[in-house]
Coordinates of C-alpha atoms in Angstrom, one line a residue:
Chain A
X1295 CA -74.2 38.1 31.4
X1296 CA -76.0 38.7 34.6
X1297 CA -74.5 39.2 38.0
X1298 CA -74.9 39.3 41.7
X1299 CA -73.0 41.8 43.8
X1300 CA -72.7 41.4 47.6
X1301 CA -71.5 44.7 49.1
X1302 CA -70.4 43.6 52.6
X1303 CA -68.9 45.5 55.4
X1304 CA -65.4 43.9 54.9
X1305 CA -65.5 42.6 51.3
X1306 CA -67.3 43.1 48.0
X1307 CA -68.1 39.9 46.2
X1308 CA -69.0 39.8 42.5
X1309 CA -70.5 36.7 40.8
X1310 CA -71.4 36.8 37.1
X1311 CA -72.1 34.4 34.2
X1312 CA -73.8 34.0 30.9
X1313 CA -76.4 31.5 32.2
X1314 CA -77.9 30.7 35.7
X1315 CA -76.1 27.4 35.8
X1316 CA -72.8 28.9 34.4
X1317 CA -70.8 31.1 36.7
X1318 CA -67.7 32.4 34.9
X1319 CA -66.6 35.2 37.3
X1320 CA -66.1 35.1 41.1
X1321 CA -64.1 37.9 42.5
X1322 CA -63.8 39.7 45.8
X1323 CA -62.1 42.9 47.0
X1324 CA -61.8 44.6 50.4
X1325 CA -64.5 47.2 50.6
X1326 CA -63.0 49.5 53.2
X1327 CA -64.1 53.1 52.4
X1328 CA -64.8 53.4 48.7
X1329 CA -67.1 50.8 47.0
X1330 CA -66.6 52.4 43.6
X1331 CA -62.8 52.0 43.9
X1332 CA -63.3 48.3 44.9
X1333 CA -65.7 47.8 42.0
X1334 CA -63.0 49.1 39.6
X1335 CA -60.5 46.6 41.1
X1336 CA -63.1 43.8 40.4
X1337 CA -63.8 45.1 37.0
X1338 CA -67.5 44.9 38.0
X1339 CA -70.1 47.1 36.5
X1340 CA -73.4 46.8 38.2
X1341 CA -76.2 48.4 36.2
X1342 CA -79.9 48.8 36.6
X1343 CA -80.5 45.7 34.4
X1344 CA -79.0 42.3 34.9
X1345 CA -77.5 42.7 38.4
X1346 CA -79.0 42.1 41.8
X1347 CA -77.3 44.0 44.7
X1348 CA -77.2 42.7 48.3
X1349 CA -75.3 43.2 51.5
X1350 CA -74.8 46.1 53.8
X1351 CA -74.2 48.5 50.9
X1352 CA -76.9 47.3 48.6
X1353 CA -78.5 50.7 48.2
X1354 CA -75.3 52.5 47.4
X1355 CA -75.8 51.9 43.6
X1356 CA -79.0 52.1 41.6
X1357 CA -80.5 48.7 40.8
X1358 CA -82.5 45.9 42.3
X1359 CA -81.6 45.5 45.9
X1360 CA -82.4 42.4 47.9
X1361 CA -81.4 41.5 51.5
X1362 CA -78.7 38.9 52.2
X1363 CA -81.4 36.7 53.8
X1364 CA -83.3 36.6 50.5
X1365 CA -80.1 35.9 48.5
X1366 CA -78.9 33.2 50.9
X1367 CA -82.3 31.5 50.7
X1368 CA -82.1 31.6 46.9
X1369 CA -78.6 30.2 47.0
X1370 CA -79.8 27.4 49.4
X1371 CA -82.5 26.4 46.9
X1372 CA -80.1 26.8 44.0
X1373 CA -77.7 24.3 45.6
X1374 CA -80.5 21.8 45.8
X1375 CA -80.4 21.7 49.6
X1376 CA -83.6 20.5 51.4
X1377 CA -84.0 20.6 55.2
X1378 CA -81.3 22.1 57.4
X1379 CA -79.7 25.3 58.8
X1380 CA -77.4 27.8 57.2
X1381 CA -75.0 29.8 59.3
X1382 CA -73.6 32.9 57.7
X1383 CA -70.9 34.6 59.7
X1384 CA -70.2 37.9 58.1
X1385 CA -68.1 40.9 58.9
X1386 CA -70.6 42.5 61.2
X1387 CA -73.3 40.0 61.8
X1388 CA -74.3 36.3 62.2
X1389 CA -77.4 35.0 60.5
X1390 CA -79.0 31.7 61.2
X1391 CA -81.5 30.5 58.6
X1392 CA -83.6 27.4 59.0
X1393 CA -85.1 25.6 55.9
X1394 CA -87.7 22.9 55.3
X1395 CA -87.8 21.2 51.9
X1396 CA -85.6 23.9 50.5
X1397 CA -87.8 26.8 51.7
X1398 CA -86.8 29.3 54.3
X1399 CA -88.9 28.8 57.4
X1400 CA -87.1 31.1 59.9
X1401 CA -84.2 33.4 60.2
X1402 CA -82.5 35.2 63.1
X1403 CA -79.7 37.6 63.5
X1404 CA -77.2 38.2 66.3
X1405 CA -77.8 41.0 68.8
X1406 CA -76.3 44.3 68.1
X1407 CA -72.7 43.4 69.1
X1408 CA -69.6 42.5 67.1
X1409 CA -68.6 39.7 69.5
X1410 CA -68.8 36.4 67.5
X1411 CA -68.8 38.0 64.1
X1412 CA -66.0 38.0 61.5
X1413 CA -64.9 41.4 62.9
X1414 CA -64.2 39.7 66.2
X1415 CA -61.4 37.5 64.8
X1416 CA -60.3 40.2 62.3
X1417 CA -59.7 42.5 65.3
X1418 CA -57.8 39.8 67.2
X1419 CA -55.6 39.2 64.1
X1420 CA -54.9 43.0 63.9
X1421 CA -54.0 43.2 67.6
X1422 CA -51.8 40.1 67.4
X1423 CA -50.2 41.3 64.1
X1424 CA -50.9 38.1 62.3
X1425 CA -52.9 37.2 59.2
X1426 CA -56.2 35.4 59.1
X1427 CA -54.4 32.5 57.4
X1428 CA -51.8 32.3 60.2
X1429 CA -54.5 32.6 62.9
X1430 CA -56.4 29.7 61.3
X1431 CA -53.1 27.6 61.1
X1432 CA -52.3 28.3 64.8
X1433 CA -55.8 27.2 65.8
X1434 CA -55.3 24.1 63.7
X1435 CA -52.1 23.2 65.6
X1436 CA -53.7 23.3 69.0
X1437 CA -54.6 20.1 70.9
X1438 CA -57.5 21.8 72.6
X1439 CA -59.1 25.2 73.1
X1440 CA -58.4 27.5 76.0
X1441 CA -61.6 29.4 76.6
X1442 CA -61.6 33.2 76.6
X1443 CA -63.3 35.0 79.5
X1444 CA -63.8 38.3 77.7
X1445 CA -67.0 38.8 75.8
X1446 CA -66.0 42.1 74.3
X1447 CA -63.9 42.2 71.1
X1448 CA -61.4 44.7 72.5
X1449 CA -61.0 43.0 75.9
X1450 CA -60.6 39.6 74.2
X1451 CA -57.6 40.8 72.3
X1452 CA -56.1 42.3 75.5
X1453 CA -56.8 39.0 77.3
X1454 CA -55.0 36.9 74.7
X1455 CA -52.0 39.2 74.8
X1456 CA -51.9 39.1 78.6
X1457 CA -52.2 35.3 78.7
X1458 CA -49.5 34.8 76.0
X1459 CA -47.2 37.1 78.1
X1460 CA -47.9 34.8 81.0
X1461 CA -46.8 31.8 78.9
X1462 CA -50.0 30.3 77.6
X1463 CA -49.8 28.8 74.1
X1464 CA -51.2 31.1 71.4
X1465 CA -52.6 28.2 69.3
X1466 CA -54.9 27.1 72.2
X1467 CA -56.0 30.7 72.7
X1468 CA -56.7 31.1 69.0
X1469 CA -58.8 27.9 69.1
X1470 CA -60.5 29.4 72.2
X1471 CA -61.4 32.5 70.1
X1472 CA -63.1 30.2 67.6
X1473 CA -64.9 28.5 70.4
X1474 CA -66.2 31.9 71.4
X1475 CA -67.5 32.5 67.9
X1476 CA -69.1 29.1 67.9
X1477 CA -70.8 29.8 71.3
X1478 CA -72.2 33.0 69.9
X1479 CA -73.5 31.2 66.8
X1480 CA -75.3 28.7 69.0
X1481 CA -76.9 31.5 71.0
X1482 CA -78.5 33.1 67.9
X1483 CA -80.9 30.3 67.0
X1484 CA -81.7 26.7 67.1
X1485 CA -79.7 24.7 64.5
X1486 CA -81.5 21.9 62.8
X1487 CA -79.1 19.5 61.0
X1488 CA -77.6 19.3 58.5
X1489 CA -75.8 22.6 59.3
X1490 CA -74.0 24.4 56.6
X1491 CA -71.6 27.3 57.0
X1492 CA -71.1 30.2 54.6
X1493 CA -69.7 33.7 54.5
X1494 CA -66.2 35.1 54.5
X1495 CA -65.4 33.8 57.9
X1496 CA -66.1 30.2 56.9
X1497 CA -63.9 30.7 53.8
X1498 CA -60.9 32.2 55.6
X1499 CA -61.1 30.1 58.9
X1500 CA -61.7 26.5 57.9
X1501 CA -60.5 25.2 61.3
X1502 CA -63.6 27.0 62.8
X1503 CA -65.8 24.2 61.4
X1504 CA -63.9 21.6 63.5
X1505 CA -64.1 23.8 66.6
X1506 CA -67.8 24.4 66.0
X1507 CA -68.4 20.6 66.0
X1508 CA -66.2 20.0 69.1
X1509 CA -68.1 22.7 71.1
X1510 CA -71.5 21.0 70.6
X1511 CA -72.6 22.7 67.4
X1512 CA -72.7 19.4 65.6
X1513 CA -71.1 18.4 62.4
X1514 CA -71.2 21.2 59.8
X1515 CA -70.2 21.3 56.2
X1516 CA -69.0 24.4 54.4
X1517 CA -70.9 25.3 51.2
X1518 CA -68.9 25.5 48.0
X1519 CA -67.4 29.0 47.5
X1520 CA -68.7 30.0 51.0
X1521 CA -67.6 33.7 50.6
X1522 CA -69.7 34.1 47.5
X1523 CA -72.8 32.3 48.6
X1524 CA -74.9 35.4 49.1
X1525 CA -73.6 36.9 45.9
X1526 CA -74.4 33.7 44.0
X1527 CA -77.9 33.9 45.4
X1528 CA -78.1 37.5 44.1
X1529 CA -76.8 36.2 40.7
X1530 CA -79.6 33.5 40.6
X1531 CA -82.2 36.1 41.5
X1532 CA -80.9 38.2 38.6
X1533 CA -81.6 35.3 36.3
X1534 CA -84.9 34.5 37.9
X1535 CA -86.1 37.8 36.7
X1536 CA -88.5 37.8 39.6
X1537 CA -86.5 40.5 41.1
X1538 CA -87.5 42.9 38.3
X1539 CA -84.1 43.1 36.6
Chain B
X231 CA -104.6 67.3 60.5
X232 CA -105.8 70.4 62.3
X233 CA -105.1 68.6 65.6
X234 CA -101.3 68.9 65.2
X235 CA -101.6 72.7 65.2
X236 CA -104.0 72.5 68.1
X237 CA -101.6 70.3 70.1
X238 CA -98.7 72.7 69.4
X239 CA -100.8 75.6 70.6
X240 CA -101.9 73.8 73.7
X241 CA -98.4 72.7 74.7
X242 CA -97.0 76.1 74.1
X243 CA -99.6 77.6 76.4
X244 CA -98.9 74.9 79.0
X245 CA -95.2 75.4 79.1
X246 CA -95.5 79.2 79.1
X247 CA -98.0 78.9 81.9
X248 CA -95.3 77.3 84.1
X249 CA -92.8 80.0 83.2
X250 CA -94.8 82.8 84.7
X251 CA -94.2 81.4 88.3
X252 CA -97.7 82.4 89.4
X253 CA -98.6 78.9 90.8
X254 CA -96.5 76.4 92.6
X255 CA -95.1 73.6 90.3
X256 CA -95.2 69.9 91.2
X257 CA -92.9 67.6 89.3
X258 CA -94.7 64.3 88.6
X259 CA -93.8 61.0 87.0
X260 CA -95.8 60.3 83.8
X261 CA -98.0 57.8 85.5
X262 CA -97.9 59.6 88.9
X263 CA -100.8 61.2 90.8
X264 CA -101.3 64.1 88.4
X265 CA -105.1 64.4 88.9
X266 CA -104.5 64.8 92.7
X267 CA -101.8 67.4 92.1
X268 CA -104.1 69.4 89.7
X269 CA -106.9 69.2 92.2
X270 CA -104.6 70.7 94.8
X271 CA -103.9 73.6 92.6
X272 CA -100.4 72.8 91.3
X273 CA -99.0 73.3 87.8
X274 CA -97.6 70.0 86.9
X275 CA -94.3 69.4 85.1
X276 CA -93.1 66.0 83.9
X277 CA -89.4 65.2 83.8
X278 CA -90.1 62.2 81.5
X279 CA -91.7 64.5 78.9
X280 CA -88.5 66.6 79.2
X281 CA -86.3 63.6 78.6
X282 CA -88.4 62.5 75.5
X283 CA -88.1 66.1 74.2
X284 CA -84.3 65.9 74.6
X285 CA -84.3 62.6 72.7
X286 CA -86.5 63.9 69.9
X287 CA -84.1 66.9 69.6
X288 CA -81.1 64.6 69.7
X289 CA -79.6 66.7 72.5
X290 CA -79.1 63.8 74.8
X291 CA -75.5 62.7 74.2
X292 CA -73.5 65.4 76.2
X293 CA -76.2 65.2 78.9
X294 CA -75.9 61.5 79.3
X295 CA -72.2 62.0 79.6
X296 CA -72.7 64.5 82.3
X297 CA -74.9 62.2 84.4
X298 CA -72.4 59.3 83.9
X299 CA -69.5 61.6 85.0
X300 CA -71.6 62.4 88.1
X301 CA -71.6 58.7 88.9
X302 CA -74.7 57.2 87.3
X303 CA -74.2 53.9 85.4
X304 CA -74.0 54.2 81.6
X305 CA -76.6 51.3 81.3
X306 CA -79.1 53.2 83.5
X307 CA -82.3 54.5 81.9
X308 CA -81.4 57.2 79.4
X309 CA -84.5 59.1 80.1
X310 CA -83.1 59.5 83.7
X311 CA -79.6 60.1 82.5
X312 CA -80.4 62.8 79.9
X313 CA -82.8 64.6 82.3
X314 CA -80.4 64.5 85.2
X315 CA -77.6 65.5 82.9
X316 CA -79.6 68.5 81.8
X317 CA -80.1 69.5 85.4
X318 CA -76.4 69.1 86.2
X319 CA -75.5 71.2 83.1
X320 CA -78.2 73.8 83.7
X321 CA -79.9 73.0 80.3
X322 CA -83.5 73.0 79.4
X323 CA -85.0 71.0 76.5
X324 CA -88.0 73.2 76.6
X325 CA -86.4 76.5 75.7
X326 CA -88.3 76.5 72.4
X327 CA -91.5 76.7 74.4
X328 CA -90.3 79.6 76.5
X329 CA -88.9 77.5 79.4
X330 CA -85.2 78.6 79.4
X331 CA -85.0 77.4 83.0
X332 CA -87.0 74.5 84.3
X333 CA -89.5 75.6 86.9
X334 CA -88.3 74.7 90.4
X335 CA -90.4 72.1 92.2
X336 CA -92.5 72.8 95.2
X337 CA -92.9 69.1 95.6
X338 CA -92.0 65.9 93.6
X339 CA -94.5 63.1 93.2
X340 CA -93.9 59.7 91.6
X341 CA -95.4 56.3 91.4
X342 CA -93.2 53.2 91.1
X343 CA -95.9 51.6 88.9
X344 CA -93.6 52.1 85.8
X345 CA -90.2 51.2 87.2
X346 CA -87.8 51.7 90.1
X347 CA -85.9 54.2 88.0
X348 CA -88.5 57.0 88.4
X349 CA -87.9 56.8 92.2
X350 CA -84.2 57.1 91.9
X351 CA -84.6 59.9 89.3
X352 CA -87.0 61.9 91.5
X353 CA -84.8 61.3 94.5
X354 CA -82.0 63.0 92.6
X355 CA -84.1 66.1 92.0
X356 CA -85.3 66.0 95.6
X357 CA -81.8 66.0 96.9
X358 CA -80.7 68.7 94.5
X359 CA -83.6 71.1 95.0
X360 CA -84.5 70.3 98.6
X361 CA -88.2 69.8 97.6
X362 CA -90.1 67.0 99.4
X363 CA -90.5 63.7 97.5
X364 CA -93.8 61.9 97.7
X365 CA -93.9 58.4 96.3
X366 CA -96.6 55.8 95.8
X367 CA -95.0 52.4 95.9
X368 CA -96.9 50.2 93.5
X369 CA -95.5 46.7 93.5
X370 CA -94.6 45.0 90.2
X371 CA -95.2 42.7 88.4
X372 CA -98.8 42.4 89.3
X373 CA -100.8 39.2 88.6
X374 CA -104.1 40.8 89.4
X375 CA -106.0 42.7 92.0
X376 CA -107.5 41.5 95.3
X377 CA -108.6 42.9 98.6
X378 CA -105.2 42.9 100.2
X379 CA -103.6 44.6 97.3
X380 CA -106.4 47.1 97.0
X381 CA -106.1 47.9 100.6
X382 CA -102.3 48.4 100.4
X383 CA -102.7 50.7 97.4
X384 CA -105.4 52.8 99.0
X385 CA -103.1 53.2 102.0
X386 CA -100.3 54.3 99.7
X387 CA -102.5 56.8 97.9
X388 CA -104.0 58.2 101.1
X389 CA -100.6 58.7 102.6
X390 CA -99.4 60.4 99.4
X391 CA -102.4 62.7 99.4
X392 CA -101.7 63.7 103.1
X393 CA -98.1 64.5 102.2
X394 CA -99.2 66.5 99.1
X395 CA -101.8 68.4 101.0
X396 CA -99.0 69.4 103.4
X397 CA -96.9 70.6 100.5
X398 CA -99.8 72.5 99.0
X399 CA -100.9 74.0 102.3
X400 CA -104.5 73.1 101.6
X401 CA -106.8 70.1 101.9
X402 CA -107.8 68.2 98.8
X403 CA -111.3 69.2 97.7
X404 CA -113.3 66.1 96.9
X405 CA -115.4 68.0 94.3
X406 CA -112.3 69.3 92.5
X407 CA -110.8 65.8 92.4
X408 CA -114.0 64.4 91.0
X409 CA -113.9 67.1 88.3
X410 CA -110.3 66.5 87.5
X411 CA -110.8 62.8 87.2
X412 CA -113.8 63.3 85.0
X413 CA -111.7 65.4 82.6
X414 CA -109.0 62.8 82.6
X415 CA -111.5 60.0 82.0
X416 CA -113.1 61.9 79.1
X417 CA -109.7 62.6 77.4
X418 CA -108.6 59.0 77.9
X419 CA -111.9 57.6 76.5
X420 CA -111.6 59.8 73.4
X421 CA -107.9 59.0 73.0
X422 CA -108.7 55.3 73.0
X423 CA -111.5 55.8 70.5
X424 CA -109.1 57.7 68.3
X425 CA -106.5 54.9 68.5
X426 CA -109.1 52.2 67.8
X427 CA -110.1 53.9 64.5
X428 CA -107.2 51.8 63.2
X429 CA -108.8 48.5 64.2
X430 CA -109.7 45.9 61.6
X431 CA -108.4 47.2 58.3
X432 CA -108.4 50.9 59.3
X433 CA -105.4 53.2 58.9
X434 CA -106.0 56.8 59.6
X435 CA -103.0 57.7 61.7
X436 CA -99.6 56.1 62.4
X437 CA -97.3 55.7 65.4
X438 CA -95.5 59.0 64.6
X439 CA -98.8 60.9 64.6
X440 CA -99.9 59.2 67.8
X441 CA -96.7 60.1 69.7
X442 CA -97.2 63.8 68.9
X443 CA -101.0 63.7 69.5
X444 CA -100.7 62.0 72.9
X445 CA -98.7 64.8 74.4
X446 CA -101.7 66.7 75.8
X447 CA -102.8 63.5 77.5
X448 CA -99.4 63.2 79.1
X449 CA -98.9 66.7 80.3
X450 CA -102.4 68.1 80.6
X451 CA -104.3 65.1 81.9
X452 CA -107.2 66.2 84.1
X453 CA -107.7 69.6 82.4
X454 CA -110.7 70.7 80.4
X455 CA -108.3 71.8 77.6
X456 CA -107.0 68.2 77.2
X457 CA -110.6 66.8 77.2
X458 CA -111.6 69.3 74.5
X459 CA -108.6 68.5 72.5
X460 CA -109.3 64.8 72.3
X461 CA -113.0 65.5 71.6
X462 CA -112.0 67.6 68.6
X463 CA -109.3 65.1 67.5
X464 CA -111.7 62.2 67.5
X465 CA -114.3 64.2 65.5
X466 CA -111.6 65.3 63.0
X467 CA -110.1 61.9 62.4
X468 CA -113.4 60.0 62.3
X469 CA -114.2 62.1 59.2
X470 CA -110.9 61.1 57.5
X471 CA -110.9 58.2 55.0
X472 CA -108.8 55.1 55.7
X473 CA -105.5 55.0 53.9
X474 CA -104.7 51.7 52.1
X475 CA -101.9 49.7 53.9
X476 CA -100.4 46.4 53.0
X477 CA -98.2 45.7 56.0
X478 CA -99.8 46.3 59.4
X479 CA -97.4 46.5 62.3
X480 CA -98.1 46.5 66.0
X481 CA -95.2 48.2 67.9
X482 CA -94.3 46.8 71.3
X483 CA -92.0 48.8 73.5
X484 CA -90.7 52.3 73.8
X485 CA -90.4 54.7 70.8
X486 CA -87.0 55.7 69.5
X487 CA -87.6 59.4 70.0
X488 CA -84.7 60.6 67.8
X489 CA -85.7 58.4 64.9
X490 CA -89.4 59.2 64.5
X491 CA -88.9 60.8 61.1
X492 CA -86.7 57.9 59.9
X493 CA -89.6 55.5 60.7
X494 CA -92.2 57.8 59.3
X495 CA -90.3 58.0 56.0
X496 CA -89.1 54.5 55.9
X497 CA -92.3 52.4 56.5
X498 CA -94.3 53.9 53.6
X499 CA -91.6 52.8 51.2
X500 CA -92.6 49.3 52.1
X501 CA -96.3 50.0 52.2
X502 CA -96.0 49.4 55.9
X503 CA -97.3 51.3 58.9
X504 CA -97.5 51.0 62.6
X505 CA -101.3 50.8 63.2
X506 CA -101.1 50.6 67.0
X507 CA -98.6 50.4 69.9
X508 CA -98.5 49.3 73.5
X509 CA -97.0 52.6 74.3
X510 CA -99.9 54.7 73.1
X511 CA -102.5 52.3 74.3
X512 CA -100.9 52.5 77.8
X513 CA -102.3 56.0 78.1
X514 CA -105.9 54.7 78.3
X515 CA -107.1 54.7 81.9
X516 CA -110.3 53.3 83.3
X517 CA -111.2 56.2 85.6
X518 CA -114.5 56.8 87.3
X519 CA -115.4 60.2 88.7
X520 CA -118.0 58.6 91.0
X521 CA -115.2 57.0 93.0
X522 CA -112.2 59.1 92.0
X523 CA -109.6 57.9 94.5
X524 CA -110.4 54.2 94.2
X525 CA -110.4 54.4 90.4
X526 CA -107.1 56.2 90.4
X527 CA -105.5 53.6 92.6
X528 CA -107.0 50.9 90.4
X529 CA -106.2 52.5 87.0
X530 CA -102.6 53.3 87.9
X531 CA -101.9 49.8 89.1
X532 CA -103.5 48.2 86.0
X533 CA -101.0 49.6 83.4
X534 CA -99.5 47.2 80.9
X535 CA -96.0 48.0 82.3
X536 CA -96.8 46.9 85.8
X537 CA -98.5 43.6 84.9
X538 CA -96.9 40.1 84.7
X539 CA -96.0 38.3 81.5
X540 CA -99.2 36.2 81.3
X541 CA -101.4 39.3 81.5
X542 CA -99.3 41.2 79.0
X543 CA -99.4 38.3 76.5
X544 CA -103.1 37.9 76.7
X545 CA -103.5 41.7 76.3
X546 CA -101.1 41.8 73.3
X547 CA -103.0 38.9 71.7
X548 CA -106.2 40.8 71.9
X549 CA -104.6 43.9 70.4
X550 CA -102.8 42.1 67.6
X551 CA -106.1 40.5 66.6
X552 CA -108.2 43.7 67.0
X553 CA -105.8 45.8 64.9
X554 CA -105.3 43.0 62.4
X555 CA -101.5 43.2 62.6
X556 CA -99.3 41.1 60.4
X557 CA -96.2 41.8 62.4
X558 CA -95.6 42.2 66.1
X559 CA -92.5 44.4 66.2
X560 CA -90.7 44.5 69.5
X561 CA -88.3 47.3 70.4
X562 CA -85.6 46.1 72.7
X563 CA -84.6 49.4 74.3
X564 CA -81.1 48.9 75.6
X565 CA -81.6 51.0 78.8
X566 CA -85.3 50.5 79.4
X567 CA -85.3 47.3 81.4
X568 CA -88.9 47.5 82.5
X569 CA -90.6 48.4 79.3
X570 CA -88.6 46.0 77.2
X571 CA -90.4 42.7 76.8
X572 CA -87.9 40.8 74.7
X573 CA -85.6 39.5 77.4
X574 CA -87.8 36.7 78.8
X575 CA -88.8 35.1 75.4
X576 CA -92.1 36.9 74.9
X577 CA -91.6 37.4 71.1
X578 CA -91.3 33.6 70.6
X579 CA -94.3 32.9 72.9
X580 CA -96.4 35.5 71.1
X581 CA -95.6 33.9 67.7
X582 CA -96.6 30.5 69.1
X583 CA -99.7 31.9 70.6
X584 CA -101.0 34.1 67.8
X585 CA -99.3 32.8 64.7
X586 CA -98.4 36.4 63.9
X587 CA -94.7 36.7 63.3
X588 CA -92.6 38.7 65.8
X589 CA -89.5 40.6 65.1
X590 CA -87.0 42.3 67.5
X591 CA -85.4 45.7 66.7
X592 CA -82.5 46.9 68.9
X593 CA -82.3 50.5 70.0
X594 CA -83.0 52.8 72.8
X595 CA -85.6 55.4 73.5
X596 CA -83.1 58.2 73.8
X597 CA -79.5 57.1 73.2
X598 CA -79.0 56.7 69.5
X599 CA -75.7 55.0 69.9
X600 CA -77.7 51.9 70.5
X601 CA -79.6 52.2 67.2
X602 CA -78.5 51.6 63.6
X603 CA -80.7 52.6 60.7
X604 CA -78.9 50.0 58.4
X605 CA -79.4 47.2 60.9
X606 CA -83.0 48.1 61.4
X607 CA -83.6 48.2 57.6
X608 CA -81.8 44.9 57.2
X609 CA -84.0 43.1 59.7
X610 CA -87.3 44.5 58.5
X611 CA -86.5 44.0 54.8
X612 CA -85.2 40.5 55.3
X613 CA -88.5 39.8 57.0
X614 CA -90.7 41.3 54.3
X615 CA -88.7 39.9 51.4
X616 CA -88.9 36.3 52.8
X617 CA -92.3 36.4 54.5
X618 CA -94.3 39.0 52.6

């Protein structure tokens, strides 16, 4: 067995299997404060051999650490994709990677601000006291998006609450929040088609993909198991052996 | 390096010299008319040096808060905010050097060649202390020289000198100015030669070293002590062997004063090092003692920071090539609007122009709330892992 472990700011993702083409385990747990506790819940045992670590917390445990960009690039190649762009919306950042012939050509991150990241919508859900699933369902019900004026995560939640109090429909505002995320993604970097989405945000907010296309981002497809894409890249790197495991 | 101990000794003597109150003290902006002030007999104190010290000591946060409470915007330059905050709170960042209380100014002198902020900053101290403020208003961004600009700048310098003579109670001695400019020119020449030892494949000193070793040029420019210091530094470092280095970085923008150690420890783990920087090369002045005033006016309006984008890009291209840099690392300092060159697409243009990749780090020169070690590492490591 070899494994890839993505220690993200919101979730830990664990991918393992007995061969590079055979993934038998895909598990995730909220990372919150204690990575070790989360690992126990996943029954994951990263060791110095056979596991590649990635994500925000990749240096917490001993072992071979690779950045998410390297793992995403490996996953892109592993999926057999050629030209195109990958958008990874994580808990605290947005990454845009551009590929030619399956090779990474360019990558860019968002600026140092949570607006437009997974935490933006997470924070809105928290303030609105609804789950991510419910937020996604509401956005899916709306005929159109009502844009939000606030850029800041905190003020955006306040704005939604105020506008709901004034009688505006929450579904259209939820869709407007997705439109804000889409606008932030388009700011990060040029997207060469085909565009593919990955990351926890793409997994938990499938309606976002439609809003992204409506807002001028172009048609996008979500990669299989989007939440685990970076962890899968780490898993493939573990099998490559090139990472020194 | 022996030079570190020499610099420490020199700076200690400089600060203690101001504490004794024997000579009137002029407060001067970093790129202000320091040579004129020295030739007029002033001790010279630099609020920007003070702000950098506060940043390096990580003492800035309550001081920034004090300045913001006083009414300054939280997005204003954090050099300005931390120094003004220290003044409001009666704090000194130089107490380790024997300056428990900052020396009161007899006069304040600044040049807007760096930014508008220095003028507002010095105006605060002028209002608070009642000392006269003398400013040289250099326009920015400059495309190049020309007779009308030269004439305007000479008028600005002459008017400033008249005002400073009034504050000093004496006329500027042409011989002393020539001598001061000669010392500044010598120090600057040796400083540049020291920096350029890293050209080609050379690596004898890094950005962290440079930021410490440039201090005498900042605060003692125009003195024989500074000239001697750089003469010795050059001799010492010329004799050192080059260190091997795989990843050569050119740093563009302000330092992150509170994270110098982080970078000095982090870069070697990746066999990387900052071989040169705009910031340190900006302290190279083309001064000519044969025409001291004209060359001062010319040199202080030819700084990187006061030039337009086209000039900066051509200059950066030459440096990236000369230092054989494999990465042009831009620091987007949140509150340094003038010395941040990422906001008008320069990194992308530099990549297109030179073929050398450019990367942007987000931070600030003083306020560490705008800087994240994890994010910085992520950006650099993603770059190195995928592009070598």
